[in-house]
Coordinates of C-alpha atoms in Angstrom, one line a residue:
M1 CA -84.3 -48.1 78.7
V2 CA -83.3 -47.0 75.2
R3 CA -81.5 -49.9 72.4
R4 CA -81.3 -48.5 69.7
A5 CA -79.4 -45.7 67.8
S6 CA -81.6 -46.2 65.2
N7 CA -84.7 -46.0 67.6
G8 CA -85.8 -42.5 66.1
A9 CA -88.5 -40.8 69.1
D10 CA -85.9 -42.0 71.2
M11 CA -82.9 -40.6 70.3
I12 CA -84.7 -37.3 69.7
E13 CA -86.1 -37.1 72.9
R14 CA -82.6 -37.4 74.5
D15 CA -80.8 -35.4 71.9
K16 CA -83.3 -32.5 73.9
S17 CA -82.7 -33.6 77.0
K18 CA -78.9 -33.5 76.9
E19 CA -76.6 -30.9 77.5
V20 CA -72.3 -30.5 79.2
G21 CA -75.1 -29.7 82.2
A22 CA -75.4 -33.7 82.6
L23 CA -72.0 -33.7 84.0
A24 CA -73.7 -31.9 87.3
E25 CA -75.4 -35.9 87.8
L26 CA -71.4 -36.4 88.9
W27 CA -71.1 -34.7 92.2
P28 CA -72.8 -37.2 94.4
F29 CA -69.6 -39.9 93.5
L30 CA -67.4 -36.7 93.9
K31 CA -68.6 -35.1 97.1
P32 CA -66.5 -38.0 99.1
Y33 CA -63.4 -36.6 97.7
R34 CA -63.9 -33.2 98.1
L35 CA -61.2 -32.5 99.8
L36 CA -59.7 -34.1 96.8
V37 CA -61.3 -31.9 94.6
L38 CA -60.1 -29.4 96.7
A39 CA -56.4 -30.1 96.6
A40 CA -56.6 -30.6 92.5
L41 CA -58.9 -26.5 92.3
L42 CA -55.7 -25.1 94.3
A43 CA -52.8 -27.2 92.1
L44 CA -54.9 -26.4 89.0
T45 CA -55.4 -22.3 90.4
L46 CA -51.7 -22.2 90.7
T47 CA -50.6 -23.6 87.3
A48 CA -52.9 -21.0 85.6
T49 CA -52.1 -17.8 88.1
V50 CA -47.8 -19.0 88.0
S51 CA -48.5 -19.3 83.4
L52 CA -50.4 -14.7 84.1
I53 CA -47.4 -13.8 85.4
L54 CA -44.7 -15.1 83.6
P55 CA -45.6 -12.8 81.0
M56 CA -44.8 -10.2 83.0
A57 CA -41.4 -11.3 84.0
V58 CA -40.6 -11.7 80.2
R59 CA -41.8 -8.1 79.7
R60 CA -39.1 -6.3 82.3
V61 CA -36.6 -8.3 80.6
V62 CA -36.7 -7.9 76.8
D63 CA -37.1 -4.1 78.2
N64 CA -34.4 -4.4 80.7
F65 CA -32.4 -5.4 77.4
G66 CA -30.2 -2.4 77.5
A67 CA -29.4 -1.8 80.6
E68 CA -26.3 -1.0 82.1
D69 CA -26.6 -2.6 85.2
G70 CA -26.5 -6.8 83.8
A71 CA -27.7 -7.7 87.5
V72 CA -30.7 -6.2 87.3
L73 CA -31.0 -9.0 83.8
D74 CA -30.3 -11.6 85.7
Q75 CA -32.4 -10.9 88.8
Y76 CA -35.1 -11.2 86.3
F77 CA -34.0 -14.3 84.7
M78 CA -33.5 -15.6 87.8
A79 CA -37.3 -14.9 88.7
A80 CA -38.0 -16.5 85.3
L81 CA -36.2 -19.6 85.9
G82 CA -38.1 -19.8 89.4
I83 CA -41.5 -19.0 87.8
A84 CA -40.8 -21.7 85.5
A85 CA -39.9 -24.3 88.4
L86 CA -43.3 -23.6 90.5
L87 CA -45.0 -24.2 86.9
A88 CA -43.6 -27.4 86.3
I89 CA -44.2 -28.7 89.7
G90 CA -47.4 -27.0 89.8
T91 CA -48.5 -28.7 86.9
G92 CA -47.2 -32.5 87.8
L93 CA -49.4 -32.2 91.5
R94 CA -52.3 -31.0 88.9
Y95 CA -52.1 -34.2 87.2
A96 CA -51.5 -36.5 90.0
L97 CA -54.7 -35.4 91.8
V98 CA -57.0 -35.4 89.1
T99 CA -56.1 -38.4 87.2
R100 CA -55.9 -39.9 91.2
L101 CA -59.4 -38.4 92.0
G102 CA -61.2 -39.5 88.1
E103 CA -59.9 -43.3 88.5
R104 CA -61.4 -43.2 91.9
V105 CA -64.2 -42.0 90.5
V106 CA -65.0 -43.9 87.9
A107 CA -64.2 -46.9 89.4
D108 CA -67.2 -45.9 92.3
I109 CA -69.5 -45.4 88.8
R110 CA -68.7 -49.1 87.6
K111 CA -69.6 -50.7 90.8
A112 CA -72.7 -48.7 91.5
V113 CA -73.1 -49.8 88.0
F114 CA -73.1 -53.4 87.9
D115 CA -74.6 -53.3 91.6
R116 CA -78.0 -51.9 90.5
V117 CA -77.8 -53.8 87.2
I118 CA -77.1 -57.1 89.4
G119 CA -80.5 -57.5 91.0
M120 CA -82.4 -55.9 88.4
S121 CA -85.0 -58.3 88.1
P122 CA -85.0 -60.0 84.7
A123 CA -87.9 -57.9 83.1
F124 CA -85.3 -54.8 82.5
F125 CA -82.8 -57.4 80.6
E126 CA -86.1 -57.7 77.8
G127 CA -85.6 -54.4 76.7
I128 CA -81.6 -54.3 76.9
M129 CA -78.5 -56.2 75.8
T130 CA -76.6 -57.6 78.2
G131 CA -73.8 -56.4 75.3
E132 CA -74.6 -52.6 75.6
V133 CA -74.9 -53.3 80.3
L134 CA -71.5 -54.8 79.8
S135 CA -70.7 -50.7 77.5
R136 CA -72.5 -48.4 79.2
I137 CA -70.0 -49.6 82.4
T138 CA -66.6 -50.0 80.5
T139 CA -66.5 -48.1 77.2
D140 CA -68.8 -44.9 79.2
T141 CA -66.7 -45.1 82.4
T142 CA -63.6 -44.8 80.0
L143 CA -65.0 -41.7 78.3
I144 CA -66.2 -40.3 81.6
L145 CA -62.4 -40.7 83.2
S146 CA -60.9 -38.9 80.0
V147 CA -63.2 -36.1 81.4
I148 CA -62.9 -36.0 85.2
G149 CA -59.3 -37.2 84.6
S150 CA -58.0 -34.9 81.9
S151 CA -60.5 -33.0 79.9
V152 CA -62.2 -31.6 83.2
S153 CA -59.1 -29.3 84.5
I154 CA -57.4 -28.6 81.1
A155 CA -60.8 -26.9 80.1
L156 CA -60.9 -25.0 83.9
R157 CA -57.4 -24.3 83.9
N158 CA -57.4 -22.2 80.0
L159 CA -60.9 -20.8 81.5
L160 CA -58.8 -19.0 84.1
I161 CA -56.4 -18.6 82.0
F162 CA -58.8 -16.7 79.7
V163 CA -60.6 -14.3 82.5
G164 CA -57.4 -14.2 83.7
G165 CA -55.6 -13.3 80.4
L166 CA -58.2 -10.9 78.8
G167 CA -57.8 -8.9 82.2
L168 CA -54.2 -8.2 82.4
M169 CA -54.5 -7.6 78.6
L170 CA -56.4 -4.6 79.1
L171 CA -54.4 -3.2 82.2
T172 CA -51.5 -4.0 79.1
S173 CA -52.9 -1.9 76.7
A174 CA -56.5 -0.8 76.2
K175 CA -56.7 0.1 73.3
L176 CA -55.4 -3.1 71.6
T177 CA -58.0 -5.6 74.3
G178 CA -60.9 -3.8 72.2
M179 CA -60.1 -4.9 69.3
V180 CA -59.0 -8.3 70.2
L181 CA -63.0 -8.1 71.8
L182 CA -64.0 -7.4 68.7
L183 CA -63.2 -11.2 67.6
V184 CA -65.2 -13.1 70.2
P185 CA -69.2 -13.1 69.3
L186 CA -67.1 -14.5 65.6
V187 CA -65.4 -17.0 67.5
I188 CA -68.5 -17.5 69.5
V189 CA -71.1 -18.4 66.9
P190 CA -69.8 -21.4 65.4
I191 CA -68.5 -23.3 68.6
L192 CA -72.4 -22.5 70.3
T193 CA -74.6 -24.0 66.2
M194 CA -71.6 -26.4 65.5
G195 CA -71.5 -27.3 69.2
R196 CA -75.4 -28.0 69.0
K197 CA -74.7 -30.3 66.2
L198 CA -71.8 -32.3 68.1
R199 CA -73.6 -33.0 70.5
K200 CA -76.4 -35.1 68.8
L201 CA -73.4 -36.9 67.3
S202 CA -71.6 -37.4 69.9
R203 CA -74.4 -39.7 71.1
E204 CA -75.7 -41.5 68.1
N205 CA -71.3 -42.1 68.5
Q206 CA -72.5 -44.1 71.5
D207 CA -75.5 -45.4 71.5
W208 CA -73.7 -47.3 68.0
I209 CA -71.3 -49.0 70.2
A210 CA -72.9 -50.0 72.6
N211 CA -74.9 -51.5 70.0
S212 CA -71.5 -52.9 68.9
S213 CA -70.8 -54.7 71.7
G214 CA -74.4 -55.6 72.3
N215 CA -73.9 -58.0 68.4
A216 CA -70.6 -59.0 69.4
S217 CA -71.3 -59.7 73.0
E218 CA -74.5 -62.0 71.8
A219 CA -73.1 -63.5 68.9
L220 CA -69.7 -65.4 70.8
Q221 CA -71.6 -66.1 74.0
S222 CA -73.2 -68.5 71.1
V223 CA -70.2 -69.2 68.9
Q224 CA -71.2 -73.0 69.1
T225 CA -74.7 -72.9 67.8
V226 CA -73.2 -69.8 65.6
Q227 CA -70.9 -72.4 63.6
A228 CA -73.0 -75.2 64.4
F229 CA -75.4 -73.8 61.8
T230 CA -72.7 -72.3 59.5
H231 CA -73.9 -68.3 60.4
E232 CA -70.2 -67.0 60.7
T233 CA -70.5 -65.4 57.7
A234 CA -74.3 -64.2 58.6
S235 CA -72.9 -63.2 61.8
R236 CA -70.3 -61.6 60.2
A237 CA -71.6 -59.3 58.4
A238 CA -73.9 -58.2 60.9
F239 CA -71.3 -57.6 62.9
A240 CA -69.2 -55.3 60.1
G241 CA -72.8 -53.7 59.7
V242 CA -73.2 -51.9 63.4
T243 CA -69.6 -51.7 63.6
E244 CA -69.2 -49.6 59.8
Q245 CA -72.8 -48.1 61.1
S246 CA -71.3 -46.4 64.5
F247 CA -67.7 -45.7 62.1
D248 CA -69.8 -43.3 59.7
S249 CA -71.2 -42.1 63.5
A250 CA -67.3 -41.2 64.9
R251 CA -66.8 -39.7 61.5
R252 CA -69.8 -37.4 60.8
R253 CA -68.6 -36.5 65.2
I254 CA -65.2 -35.9 63.8
T255 CA -65.2 -33.6 60.8
T256 CA -67.7 -31.7 62.4
R257 CA -65.5 -30.8 65.6
A258 CA -62.8 -30.5 63.4
A259 CA -64.5 -28.5 60.6
M260 CA -65.6 -26.2 63.8
T261 CA -61.6 -26.4 65.4
V262 CA -60.5 -24.9 62.1
I263 CA -62.8 -22.2 62.2
V264 CA -62.2 -21.3 65.6
I265 CA -58.7 -21.1 65.5
F266 CA -58.6 -19.7 62.0
L267 CA -60.7 -16.6 63.1
V268 CA -58.6 -16.3 66.1
F269 CA -55.0 -16.4 64.7
T270 CA -56.3 -14.2 62.3
G271 CA -57.6 -11.5 64.7
I272 CA -54.1 -11.8 66.1
V273 CA -52.4 -11.3 63.8
G274 CA -54.0 -7.9 62.9
V275 CA -54.1 -6.7 66.5
L276 CA -49.8 -7.7 65.7
W277 CA -49.5 -5.3 62.5
I278 CA -51.2 -2.2 64.6
G279 CA -49.1 -3.3 68.0
A280 CA -45.8 -3.1 65.9
N281 CA -47.0 0.5 64.6
D282 CA -47.3 1.9 67.9
V283 CA -43.8 0.2 68.8
R284 CA -42.8 2.1 66.1
A285 CA -44.4 5.6 66.8
G286 CA -42.8 5.2 70.8
T287 CA -47.0 4.8 72.6
M288 CA -45.7 1.7 73.5
T289 CA -42.4 -0.2 74.2
A290 CA -41.2 -3.3 73.0
G291 CA -41.8 -4.8 76.2
T292 CA -44.8 -4.4 76.5
L293 CA -46.1 -5.7 73.3
V294 CA -44.6 -8.7 73.8
Q295 CA -45.9 -9.4 77.0
F296 CA -49.3 -8.3 74.9
V297 CA -48.8 -11.0 72.1
I298 CA -48.1 -13.7 75.2
Y299 CA -51.1 -12.6 76.9
S300 CA -53.1 -12.8 73.2
V301 CA -51.5 -16.6 72.9
M302 CA -52.7 -17.8 75.6
V303 CA -56.3 -16.6 75.8
A304 CA -56.5 -17.6 72.1
G305 CA -54.4 -21.5 72.4
A306 CA -57.4 -21.1 75.6
V307 CA -59.6 -20.7 73.3
A308 CA -59.0 -23.4 71.2
A309 CA -58.5 -26.2 73.7
L310 CA -61.8 -25.4 75.6
S311 CA -63.2 -25.8 71.6
E312 CA -61.8 -28.5 71.4
I313 CA -62.2 -30.0 75.2
W314 CA -66.4 -28.9 74.7
G315 CA -66.7 -31.6 72.7
E316 CA -65.3 -34.3 75.1
L317 CA -67.3 -32.4 77.9
Q318 CA -70.6 -33.5 75.6
R319 CA -69.3 -37.3 74.5
A320 CA -68.7 -37.7 78.5
A321 CA -72.2 -35.9 79.4
G322 CA -73.7 -38.2 76.8
A323 CA -71.8 -41.4 78.4
T324 CA -73.2 -39.8 81.8
E325 CA -76.6 -39.6 80.8
R326 CA -76.8 -43.4 79.7
L327 CA -74.9 -44.2 82.8
V328 CA -77.8 -42.4 84.8
E329 CA -79.9 -44.0 82.6
L330 CA -79.1 -47.6 84.6
L331 CA -78.5 -46.5 88.0
R332 CA -81.9 -44.6 87.8
A333 CA -83.8 -47.6 86.2
E334 CA -86.9 -48.7 87.5
D335 CA -87.0 -52.4 88.4
K336 CA -91.3 -53.6 87.8
V337 CA -90.1 -55.7 90.8
Q338 CA -88.9 -54.0 94.1
D339 CA -88.4 -55.8 97.5
P340 CA -91.4 -52.9 100.3
A341 CA -90.2 -50.5 102.5
S342 CA -91.0 -52.1 105.0
P343 CA -90.2 -56.3 104.7
V344 CA -92.0 -58.9 105.5
A345 CA -89.6 -60.8 108.0
L346 CA -90.3 -64.5 107.0
P347 CA -90.8 -66.4 109.8
R348 CA -88.6 -69.4 110.5
P349 CA -87.6 -72.3 110.4
V350 CA -89.2 -72.1 107.1
R351 CA -92.2 -74.9 106.5
G352 CA -92.7 -74.2 102.7
E353 CA -96.5 -73.8 102.4
I354 CA -96.3 -72.7 98.6
A355 CA -99.8 -70.9 97.3
F356 CA -101.3 -69.4 94.0
E357 CA -104.6 -67.5 94.5
N358 CA -105.9 -66.5 90.8
V359 CA -102.5 -65.6 89.5
Q360 CA -103.0 -64.1 86.4
F361 CA -99.6 -63.4 84.3
A362 CA -98.0 -62.3 81.6
Y363 CA -94.4 -62.2 80.3
P364 CA -93.9 -57.8 79.5
A365 CA -92.6 -58.7 76.0
R366 CA -95.6 -60.4 75.3
P367 CA -98.4 -58.9 77.8
D368 CA -100.7 -59.8 75.5
I369 CA -100.3 -63.6 75.5
P370 CA -100.6 -64.6 79.2
A371 CA -98.4 -66.9 81.0
L372 CA -100.6 -68.2 84.4
N373 CA -104.6 -67.4 84.0
D374 CA -106.2 -67.5 86.7
F375 CA -103.5 -70.1 88.4
D376 CA -104.6 -71.3 91.3
L377 CA -102.0 -74.0 93.1
N378 CA -101.9 -74.8 97.1
V379 CA -98.0 -76.5 97.7
A380 CA -98.3 -78.7 101.8
P381 CA -94.8 -78.1 103.2
G382 CA -92.7 -81.3 102.5
E383 CA -95.0 -82.2 99.6
T384 CA -93.4 -83.5 95.5
I385 CA -95.4 -81.8 92.9
A386 CA -94.3 -82.4 89.4
L387 CA -96.0 -80.0 86.5
V388 CA -96.3 -81.6 83.4
G389 CA -97.4 -80.5 80.2
P390 CA -96.6 -79.1 76.8
S391 CA -94.8 -76.7 75.6
G392 CA -95.5 -73.3 76.7
A393 CA -98.5 -74.6 79.2
G394 CA -96.9 -72.1 82.2
K395 CA -94.9 -75.3 83.8
T396 CA -91.4 -72.9 84.1
S397 CA -93.3 -69.5 85.0
V398 CA -94.5 -71.1 87.9
I399 CA -90.8 -72.1 88.5
Q400 CA -89.8 -68.3 88.0
M401 CA -92.5 -67.0 90.3
I402 CA -91.9 -68.4 93.2
Q403 CA -88.3 -66.8 93.4
R404 CA -90.2 -63.0 91.8
F405 CA -88.5 -62.8 89.1
Y406 CA -91.4 -61.4 88.2
D407 CA -94.6 -60.3 89.7
P408 CA -98.0 -61.3 88.7
V409 CA -101.0 -59.0 87.0
G410 CA -103.3 -60.1 89.6
G411 CA -103.6 -62.8 92.5
R412 CA -100.9 -63.4 94.8
I413 CA -97.9 -66.1 95.9
T414 CA -97.3 -66.7 99.2
L415 CA -94.9 -68.8 101.2
D416 CA -96.0 -70.2 104.5
G417 CA -98.1 -67.4 104.1
I418 CA -96.7 -64.6 103.6
A419 CA -96.9 -63.3 100.3
L420 CA -93.8 -62.9 98.0
S421 CA -94.2 -59.1 97.5
D422 CA -94.2 -58.5 101.4
M423 CA -90.9 -59.7 102.2
A424 CA -87.5 -58.5 101.0
R425 CA -86.8 -60.8 98.0
S426 CA -83.0 -61.5 99.6
D427 CA -84.6 -62.8 102.6
F428 CA -87.2 -65.7 100.6
R429 CA -84.9 -67.0 98.5
Q430 CA -83.0 -67.6 100.5
E431 CA -85.2 -70.7 101.3
L432 CA -85.3 -71.6 98.1
A433 CA -83.1 -74.1 96.0
L434 CA -82.7 -73.9 92.0
V435 CA -81.5 -76.4 89.2
P436 CA -82.4 -74.8 86.3
Q437 CA -83.1 -76.5 82.6
D438 CA -80.0 -74.9 81.1
P439 CA -77.1 -74.9 84.2
V440 CA -75.4 -71.7 84.3
I441 CA -71.7 -73.2 84.8
F442 CA -69.3 -69.8 85.9
A443 CA -65.3 -70.0 85.2
T444 CA -63.6 -70.4 87.8
S445 CA -63.3 -73.9 89.6
A446 CA -65.7 -76.8 90.0
R447 CA -65.2 -76.3 94.1
E448 CA -66.1 -73.2 94.0
N449 CA -69.3 -73.2 91.6
I450 CA -70.4 -75.5 93.8
R451 CA -70.1 -73.7 97.4
F452 CA -71.9 -71.0 95.2
G453 CA -74.9 -72.4 96.4
R454 CA -73.5 -72.0 100.5
L455 CA -70.6 -69.8 100.5
D456 CA -69.6 -70.8 104.1
A457 CA -70.0 -74.0 102.9
S458 CA -66.5 -76.1 104.2
D459 CA -64.5 -78.0 101.0
A460 CA -65.8 -81.3 103.2
E461 CA -69.4 -80.6 102.8
V462 CA -68.3 -79.6 99.1
E463 CA -67.1 -83.3 98.6
E464 CA -70.1 -84.0 100.2
A465 CA -73.2 -82.9 97.9
A466 CA -70.8 -83.8 94.6
K467 CA -71.4 -87.1 96.1
A468 CA -74.9 -87.2 96.4
A469 CA -75.4 -85.6 92.8
A470 CA -72.6 -88.1 91.3
A471 CA -70.9 -85.6 89.9
H472 CA -67.6 -86.8 92.4
D473 CA -66.3 -89.3 90.4
F474 CA -65.4 -87.1 87.4
I475 CA -64.1 -84.3 89.8
T476 CA -61.8 -86.1 91.2
A477 CA -60.8 -87.4 87.0
L478 CA -60.8 -83.6 86.1
P479 CA -56.7 -82.5 86.1
E480 CA -56.7 -81.0 88.8
G481 CA -59.3 -82.7 90.8
Y482 CA -62.3 -79.9 92.2
D483 CA -59.7 -77.0 92.0
T484 CA -60.4 -77.7 88.1
Y485 CA -60.7 -74.3 86.2
V486 CA -63.9 -75.7 83.8
G487 CA -63.8 -72.3 81.5
E488 CA -66.1 -69.8 80.5
R489 CA -70.2 -71.1 81.1
G490 CA -69.0 -74.6 82.0
V491 CA -66.9 -75.1 78.6
M492 CA -64.3 -77.6 79.5
L493 CA -67.5 -79.7 80.7
S494 CA -70.0 -81.9 78.6
G495 CA -74.2 -80.6 79.5
G496 CA -74.6 -83.7 81.9
Q497 CA -71.5 -83.1 83.7
K498 CA -72.9 -79.4 84.1
Q499 CA -76.7 -80.4 85.9
R500 CA -74.7 -82.5 88.3
I501 CA -72.7 -79.5 89.0
A502 CA -75.9 -77.6 88.9
I503 CA -78.0 -80.5 90.9
A504 CA -74.8 -80.7 93.5
R505 CA -75.0 -77.4 94.4
A506 CA -79.1 -77.4 94.8
I507 CA -78.2 -80.1 97.6
L508 CA -75.5 -78.1 98.9
R509 CA -78.1 -75.2 99.5
D510 CA -80.2 -77.6 102.1
A511 CA -83.1 -75.1 101.6
P512 CA -86.3 -76.0 103.0
V513 CA -87.8 -75.9 99.6
L514 CA -86.8 -77.3 96.2
L515 CA -87.1 -76.0 92.8
L516 CA -86.4 -78.4 89.7
D517 CA -86.7 -77.3 86.4
E518 CA -86.4 -80.2 84.2
A519 CA -83.1 -81.0 86.1
T520 CA -82.5 -84.6 85.1
S521 CA -82.6 -84.1 80.9
A522 CA -78.7 -83.7 80.6
L523 CA -78.0 -87.0 82.1
D524 CA -77.8 -90.3 80.8
A525 CA -79.5 -93.5 82.2
E526 CA -76.3 -94.4 85.1
S527 CA -76.8 -90.3 86.7
E528 CA -79.9 -90.2 86.2
R529 CA -80.7 -92.8 88.3
A530 CA -78.0 -91.4 90.8
V531 CA -79.2 -88.3 91.3
Q532 CA -82.6 -89.1 91.2
T533 CA -81.9 -91.1 94.5
A534 CA -80.4 -88.0 95.4
V535 CA -83.1 -85.8 94.5
E536 CA -85.7 -88.7 96.2
K537 CA -83.6 -88.2 99.6
M538 CA -83.6 -84.5 99.5
A539 CA -87.4 -84.0 98.4
R540 CA -88.3 -86.3 102.0
T541 CA -87.5 -83.2 104.2
R542 CA -88.3 -80.7 101.6
T543 CA -91.4 -78.7 99.3
T544 CA -89.9 -80.2 96.3
I545 CA -91.4 -78.8 93.0
I546 CA -90.7 -80.6 89.5
V547 CA -90.4 -79.7 86.0
A548 CA -90.1 -82.8 84.2
H549 CA -90.8 -84.7 81.0
R550 CA -89.7 -88.3 81.9
L551 CA -91.8 -90.5 83.4
A552 CA -89.0 -91.9 85.9
T553 CA -89.1 -88.6 87.9
V554 CA -93.0 -87.7 87.8
K555 CA -94.1 -91.2 88.5
K556 CA -92.8 -90.7 92.4
A557 CA -94.5 -87.2 92.7
D558 CA -97.0 -86.9 95.6
R559 CA -98.8 -85.1 93.5
I560 CA -98.8 -84.3 88.9
I561 CA -100.3 -81.1 87.8
V562 CA -101.8 -81.7 84.1
M563 CA -100.7 -78.0 82.9
E564 CA -102.1 -76.7 79.1
A565 CA -102.6 -72.9 77.9
G566 CA -101.5 -71.4 81.4
R567 CA -104.3 -73.3 83.3
I568 CA -104.8 -76.4 85.7
V569 CA -106.2 -79.2 83.4
A570 CA -105.8 -82.1 85.9
Q571 CA -103.9 -83.5 88.9
G572 CA -103.8 -86.5 91.1
T573 CA -101.2 -89.3 91.0
H574 CA -99.9 -91.2 88.1
E575 CA -101.8 -94.1 88.1
A576 CA -104.8 -92.0 88.3
L577 CA -104.3 -89.9 85.5
V578 CA -103.3 -92.0 83.5
A579 CA -106.8 -93.8 84.3
E580 CA -108.8 -90.7 83.3
G581 CA -107.4 -90.7 79.7
G582 CA -106.4 -87.2 79.2
L583 CA -104.1 -85.0 78.1
Y584 CA -101.6 -87.1 81.0
A585 CA -102.1 -90.2 79.3
R586 CA -101.4 -88.6 76.2
L587 CA -98.5 -86.4 77.0
A588 CA -97.4 -90.0 78.5
R589 CA -97.4 -92.0 75.5
L590 CA -96.1 -88.9 73.1
Q591 CA -93.4 -88.2 75.6
F592 CA -92.9 -90.8 78.3
T593 CA -90.0 -93.3 77.5
D594 CA -90.2 -97.5 77.7
G595 CA -93.4 -97.0 76.5
E596 CA -95.0 -97.8 80.2
A597 CA -97.2 -94.7 80.3
A598 CA -99.6 -96.3 76.9

């Protein structure tokens, strides 16, 4: 996965691989709508055919200007009018079919990309910014919509007009057509040479746009931190720098494309003027009728217009090909954490026995620094253990490994005796409830945020969970109670309120394994006491793993696991560990409240 447009080696490799042929990757999305594609192609062929017939009608009109019988001229005019009506209807039909097809396919692509990305493990997001993923889902799919809904149909129509027009030019006047064909190499050469450069610039431009989106997304999601540290000026400068790079890339792409358009159109129309001059002399000499010359001129203009349109659309197709490649990169991205081909079902009811067997683990972003080192841990069903230790000891890594957000480099982790890697993640994760250190609150109502824990829960069950988490009182005090919209990432709530909603969510899930990662860190003493009571009640009937520093949380655990540098250095009850006088006693003196541990 490529993150930066300035990543030289990756850019070179990708530019070599990127051709308009990449648009073939869209076929799986077009295939379900074959009938719609066929109808659009028929409408497109109809309009192109009618367009090619029109000059013949014009020729008859011109050659019959001097006819004595005015009725013949009227018939030709009526025929031309009928052809024009047919052209209008066909064009409208083509637009409706092709535009609908484009919208449908792009909607499917967006869903497919989101479906793929939402299931990727956290390791995937270590290599790509969320804003860049969003850019691909929005900006890149918009480009594809433009191509499917417009550019491809226009390109095919102009291709038909080019081929058909060239053939009819040959039938109209082989001599003049031969002269026109001599000009073709002059037009093709700049399209091919400048088109290669345009492909590279198009892809680079899309990368810079994605980079700009990623930069903005990161800053806006952390806007309070940015403002708290008066980092606005630096953030503006960083975004401006990336945006200017994007503009500079776009400017070079536009300049190249404009130059290609100028050269092609000038060469084409210069050739047409020369051919017209020769044709006009043939009319004067009587070797060609005026109507034939007019017919040839119309076909020449149509062919020239088709070439000019194709040269312009070529650039659009190249940009869309680049966008398609970027989306296909996401659809084909290999996740480091995969479900087995034949997953083992987790036996129900789940007892909640968890075991780490000689686990070795390092985060993909820092493979040389072990997060867990020869880690062995057995948690009995229904046992409550607390993980303590200094920052970086590996406590949160244990929580993440139990959820199989990452796979160990060595060893294995089991739930009820079955390795996590042998089960489908969605299967065993249903039996886990998590309260993270940084609670995630969604941009919806307080009720729906709690119901996120179990989507089929009733309103009464949601409110019971909120009461157990000491969240009911503050929620009912909100303007619309449980139906109050809490804002993006819960901006309308305090840190403690967010934490209590996250705890209510875990209580509602009612899973046999409860994971608490600093779950009470943002609570005041009164709320903590209420939540602690709820946690203790839950812990009696399920396996509970707590990462905490507060003495009140840790003291009541069945067993305290002391970690340092990814290893277990001591374990036991609070009293036994304090009596040992090791790392736990030192941490207790430094971190725990009221000086009790001292």
